[in-house]
Amino acid sequence: VSTNSASNPAYLDPIALTQALVRFDTTNPLGNEVQCIEHIKALLDDAGIQNQVLAEVPGLPNPIAQLSGDGIAGSLLFQGHIDVVPSNPERWQHPPFGGDLVDGFLWGWGSLDMKSDIAMMLHAILRAKTDGMTSAGDIVLALVSDEESGGDQGGR
C-alpha cells in the first residue's frame, strides 16, 4: 500500500477531484458518462479497490466498488449519480463544464448535484484503502449514470 504522496489518488485534493468530475459533460440523455466512469474506475483500480462496471444500456455504465470490512457490522453504502440535466450555457458566467475555481467558489454544472458528493465519497474510500483502515462492515460505492432522466437505466 502506498504512502502519502502527490501521485497517490487517495491524496488528491477533493476540490481538484470535483473539478475533474465537473469537466465531464455527463448531460442525460447521453453525455460523456463513459469517460467519467472510466476516470473513476482508473482511480479505484490504481488504489487496488475491487470494482466492476455494470451496463445494461451502452453509454450508461454503473460502477460498483467494495472495500471489505471485518464483517461484524452491516455495510456502509455510498450512492450517487454522475449524470446532470441539460444546462443553458448562455446563462452561465463561467462555462458549465469548466470546473473553474473563482474567488473560492467552484463553478460547474453538477458541482452541487452531485459531483462534489461523489468526489467526497471517492476520497473517503480511497483514503480508507490507502491508509489501511479496516471498518467493521464493508464500504460499498455504487454510482449510476441515469438518475436525472427517470432512472430506468441505473437509478431504479
mmCIF file of C-alpha atoms in Angstrom:
data_model
loop_
_atom_site.group_PDB
_atom_site.id
_atom_site.type_symbol
_atom_site.label_atom_id
_atom_site.label_comp_id
_atom_site.label_asym_id
_atom_site.label_seq_id
_atom_site.Cartn_x
_atom_site.Cartn_y
_atom_site.Cartn_z
ATOM 1 C CA VAL A 1 0.000 0.000 0.000
ATOM 2 C CA SER A 2 1.378 3.373 -0.958
ATOM 3 C CA THR A 3 2.036 6.191 1.418
ATOM 4 C CA ASN A 4 1.025 9.833 1.440
ATOM 5 C CA SER A 5 2.267 11.210 -1.860
ATOM 6 C CA ALA A 6 1.098 13.600 -4.525
ATOM 7 C CA SER A 7 0.965 10.748 -7.061
ATOM 8 C CA ASN A 8 -1.348 8.649 -4.901
ATOM 9 C CA PRO A 9 -5.018 9.066 -5.964
ATOM 10 C CA ALA A 10 -6.160 8.768 -2.340
ATOM 11 C CA TYR A 11 -4.446 12.028 -1.557
ATOM 12 C CA LEU A 12 -5.975 14.012 -4.398
ATOM 13 C CA ASP A 13 -7.339 17.330 -3.316
ATOM 14 C CA PRO A 14 -11.137 16.861 -3.080
ATOM 15 C CA ILE A 15 -11.608 20.186 -4.865
ATOM 16 C CA ALA A 16 -9.398 19.062 -7.756
ATOM 17 C CA LEU A 17 -11.274 15.760 -7.836
ATOM 18 C CA THR A 18 -14.598 17.630 -8.007
ATOM 19 C CA GLN A 19 -13.220 19.842 -10.785
ATOM 20 C CA ALA A 20 -12.175 16.764 -12.759
ATOM 21 C CA LEU A 21 -15.654 15.240 -12.435
ATOM 22 C CA VAL A 22 -17.406 18.503 -13.362
ATOM 23 C CA ARG A 23 -15.302 18.755 -16.541
ATOM 24 C CA PHE A 24 -17.014 15.657 -17.913
ATOM 25 C CA ASP A 25 -20.216 16.704 -19.688
ATOM 26 C CA THR A 26 -22.486 13.984 -18.339
ATOM 27 C CA THR A 27 -25.714 15.549 -19.582
ATOM 28 C CA ASN A 28 -28.502 13.000 -19.655
ATOM 29 C CA PRO A 29 -29.568 11.940 -22.197
ATOM 30 C CA LEU A 30 -26.136 10.631 -23.102
ATOM 31 C CA GLY A 31 -23.214 12.863 -22.446
ATOM 32 C CA ASN A 32 -19.750 11.623 -21.532
ATOM 33 C CA GLU A 33 -20.814 9.241 -18.786
ATOM 34 C CA VAL A 34 -18.491 6.530 -20.131
ATOM 35 C CA GLN A 35 -15.408 8.775 -19.944
ATOM 36 C CA CYS A 36 -16.333 9.977 -16.456
ATOM 37 C CA ILE A 37 -16.823 6.420 -15.197
ATOM 38 C CA GLU A 38 -13.547 5.321 -16.829
ATOM 39 C CA HIS A 39 -11.822 8.100 -14.869
ATOM 40 C CA ILE A 40 -13.442 6.960 -11.612
ATOM 41 C CA LYS A 41 -12.640 3.306 -12.350
ATOM 42 C CA ALA A 42 -8.984 4.179 -13.008
ATOM 43 C CA LEU A 43 -8.753 5.858 -9.582
ATOM 44 C CA LEU A 44 -10.273 2.792 -7.911
ATOM 45 C CA ASP A 45 -8.035 0.408 -9.888
ATOM 46 C CA ASP A 46 -4.906 2.427 -9.060
ATOM 47 C CA ALA A 47 -5.772 2.194 -5.365
ATOM 48 C CA GLY A 48 -6.380 -1.562 -5.593
ATOM 49 C CA ILE A 49 -10.081 -1.345 -4.737
ATOM 50 C CA GLN A 50 -12.226 -4.189 -6.043
ATOM 51 C CA ASN A 51 -14.738 -2.792 -8.549
ATOM 52 C CA GLN A 52 -16.799 -3.594 -11.597
ATOM 53 C CA VAL A 53 -18.880 -1.664 -14.096
ATOM 54 C CA LEU A 54 -22.384 -2.835 -14.936
ATOM 55 C CA ALA A 55 -24.062 -1.525 -18.081
ATOM 56 C CA GLU A 56 -27.305 -2.896 -19.436
ATOM 57 C CA VAL A 57 -27.503 0.037 -21.843
ATOM 58 C CA PRO A 58 -24.455 1.126 -23.879
ATOM 59 C CA GLY A 59 -23.261 4.550 -22.780
ATOM 60 C CA LEU A 60 -24.765 4.314 -19.285
ATOM 61 C CA PRO A 61 -22.208 2.490 -17.107
ATOM 62 C CA ASN A 62 -22.810 1.972 -13.396
ATOM 63 C CA PRO A 63 -19.674 1.306 -11.309
ATOM 64 C CA ILE A 64 -19.768 -0.597 -8.039
ATOM 65 C CA ALA A 65 -16.764 -0.783 -5.726
ATOM 66 C CA GLN A 66 -16.330 -2.625 -2.454
ATOM 67 C CA LEU A 67 -13.797 -2.306 0.312
ATOM 68 C CA SER A 68 -14.183 -5.327 2.571
ATOM 69 C CA GLY A 69 -14.535 -4.834 6.290
ATOM 70 C CA ASP A 70 -14.322 -7.188 9.266
ATOM 71 C CA GLY A 71 -17.864 -8.490 8.739
ATOM 72 C CA ILE A 72 -19.019 -7.703 12.281
ATOM 73 C CA ALA A 73 -21.383 -4.945 11.131
ATOM 74 C CA GLY A 74 -23.553 -4.133 8.147
ATOM 75 C CA SER A 75 -22.248 -2.412 5.060
ATOM 76 C CA LEU A 76 -21.968 1.325 4.554
ATOM 77 C CA LEU A 77 -23.332 2.349 1.145
ATOM 78 C CA PHE A 78 -22.113 5.448 -0.669
ATOM 79 C CA GLN A 79 -24.553 6.012 -3.544
ATOM 80 C CA GLY A 80 -24.789 8.756 -6.126
ATOM 81 C CA HIS A 81 -25.372 9.687 -9.755
ATOM 82 C CA ILE A 82 -22.972 11.209 -12.249
ATOM 83 C CA ASP A 83 -25.484 12.478 -14.790
ATOM 84 C CA VAL A 84 -26.790 16.035 -14.950
ATOM 85 C CA VAL A 85 -29.831 17.630 -16.564
ATOM 86 C CA PRO A 86 -29.275 19.745 -19.692
ATOM 87 C CA SER A 87 -27.767 23.160 -18.986
ATOM 88 C CA ASN A 88 -28.217 26.525 -20.644
ATOM 89 C CA PRO A 89 -24.602 27.681 -21.222
ATOM 90 C CA GLU A 90 -25.637 31.182 -22.339
ATOM 91 C CA ARG A 91 -26.888 31.909 -18.842
ATOM 92 C CA TRP A 92 -23.601 30.983 -17.152
ATOM 93 C CA GLN A 93 -20.897 33.424 -16.073
ATOM 94 C CA HIS A 94 -18.373 30.592 -16.488
ATOM 95 C CA PRO A 95 -18.544 27.512 -18.741
ATOM 96 C CA PRO A 96 -20.875 24.900 -17.180
ATOM 97 C CA PHE A 97 -18.317 22.130 -17.660
ATOM 98 C CA GLY A 98 -15.212 24.218 -16.972
ATOM 99 C CA GLY A 99 -14.849 23.379 -13.301
ATOM 100 C CA ASP A 100 -13.449 26.866 -12.757
ATOM 101 C CA LEU A 101 -12.407 27.881 -9.250
ATOM 102 C CA VAL A 102 -13.168 31.620 -8.920
ATOM 103 C CA ASP A 103 -12.864 33.553 -5.659
ATOM 104 C CA GLY A 104 -13.078 30.332 -3.663
ATOM 105 C CA PHE A 105 -16.179 29.069 -5.472
ATOM 106 C CA LEU A 106 -16.238 26.087 -7.817
ATOM 107 C CA TRP A 107 -18.335 26.805 -10.893
ATOM 108 C CA GLY A 108 -19.735 23.900 -12.824
ATOM 109 C CA TRP A 109 -22.855 22.008 -13.720
ATOM 110 C CA GLY A 110 -23.260 19.135 -11.309
ATOM 111 C CA SER A 111 -20.889 20.580 -8.716
ATOM 112 C CA LEU A 112 -23.707 20.573 -6.131
ATOM 113 C CA ASP A 113 -25.850 17.758 -7.565
ATOM 114 C CA MET A 114 -23.856 15.684 -7.131
ATOM 115 C CA LYS A 115 -20.289 15.563 -8.334
ATOM 116 C CA SER A 116 -18.865 17.158 -5.172
ATOM 117 C CA ASP A 117 -20.625 14.445 -3.160
ATOM 118 C CA ILE A 118 -19.130 11.759 -5.397
ATOM 119 C CA ALA A 119 -15.690 13.349 -5.012
ATOM 120 C CA MET A 120 -16.016 13.119 -1.218
ATOM 121 C CA MET A 121 -17.242 9.504 -1.405
ATOM 122 C CA LEU A 122 -14.300 8.615 -3.648
ATOM 123 C CA HIS A 123 -11.912 10.471 -1.378
ATOM 124 C CA ALA A 124 -13.220 8.569 1.652
ATOM 125 C CA ILE A 125 -12.967 5.094 0.119
ATOM 126 C CA LEU A 126 -9.564 5.818 -1.464
ATOM 127 C CA ARG A 127 -8.170 7.109 1.834
ATOM 128 C CA ALA A 128 -9.627 4.176 3.778
ATOM 129 C CA LYS A 129 -7.878 1.737 1.432
ATOM 130 C CA THR A 130 -4.584 3.616 1.236
ATOM 131 C CA ASP A 131 -4.388 4.235 4.979
ATOM 132 C CA GLY A 132 -5.076 0.553 5.688
ATOM 133 C CA MET A 133 -8.274 1.290 7.596
ATOM 134 C CA THR A 134 -10.426 -1.718 8.361
ATOM 135 C CA SER A 135 -14.069 -0.964 9.027
ATOM 136 C CA ALA A 136 -16.497 -3.158 10.948
ATOM 137 C CA GLY A 137 -18.520 -3.657 7.757
ATOM 138 C CA ASP A 138 -17.915 -3.366 4.039
ATOM 139 C CA ILE A 139 -17.795 0.044 2.379
ATOM 140 C CA VAL A 140 -19.664 -0.038 -0.923
ATOM 141 C CA LEU A 141 -19.621 2.680 -3.574
ATOM 142 C CA ALA A 142 -22.459 2.467 -6.117
ATOM 143 C CA LEU A 143 -22.757 5.117 -8.812
ATOM 144 C CA VAL A 144 -25.337 5.363 -11.565
ATOM 145 C CA SER A 145 -25.308 7.114 -14.931
ATOM 146 C CA ASP A 146 -29.072 7.508 -15.242
ATOM 147 C CA GLU A 147 -30.842 9.263 -12.399
ATOM 148 C CA GLU A 148 -31.783 12.638 -13.839
ATOM 149 C CA SER A 149 -33.811 11.169 -16.706
ATOM 150 C CA GLY A 150 -36.115 8.826 -14.817
ATOM 151 C CA GLY A 151 -33.564 6.340 -13.571
ATOM 152 C CA ASP A 152 -34.793 3.417 -15.664
ATOM 153 C CA GLN A 153 -31.232 2.585 -16.774
ATOM 154 C CA GLY A 154 -29.461 2.798 -13.449
ATOM 155 C CA GLY A 155 -31.203 4.760 -10.726
ATOM 156 C CA ARG A 156 -34.003 2.273 -10.143
#
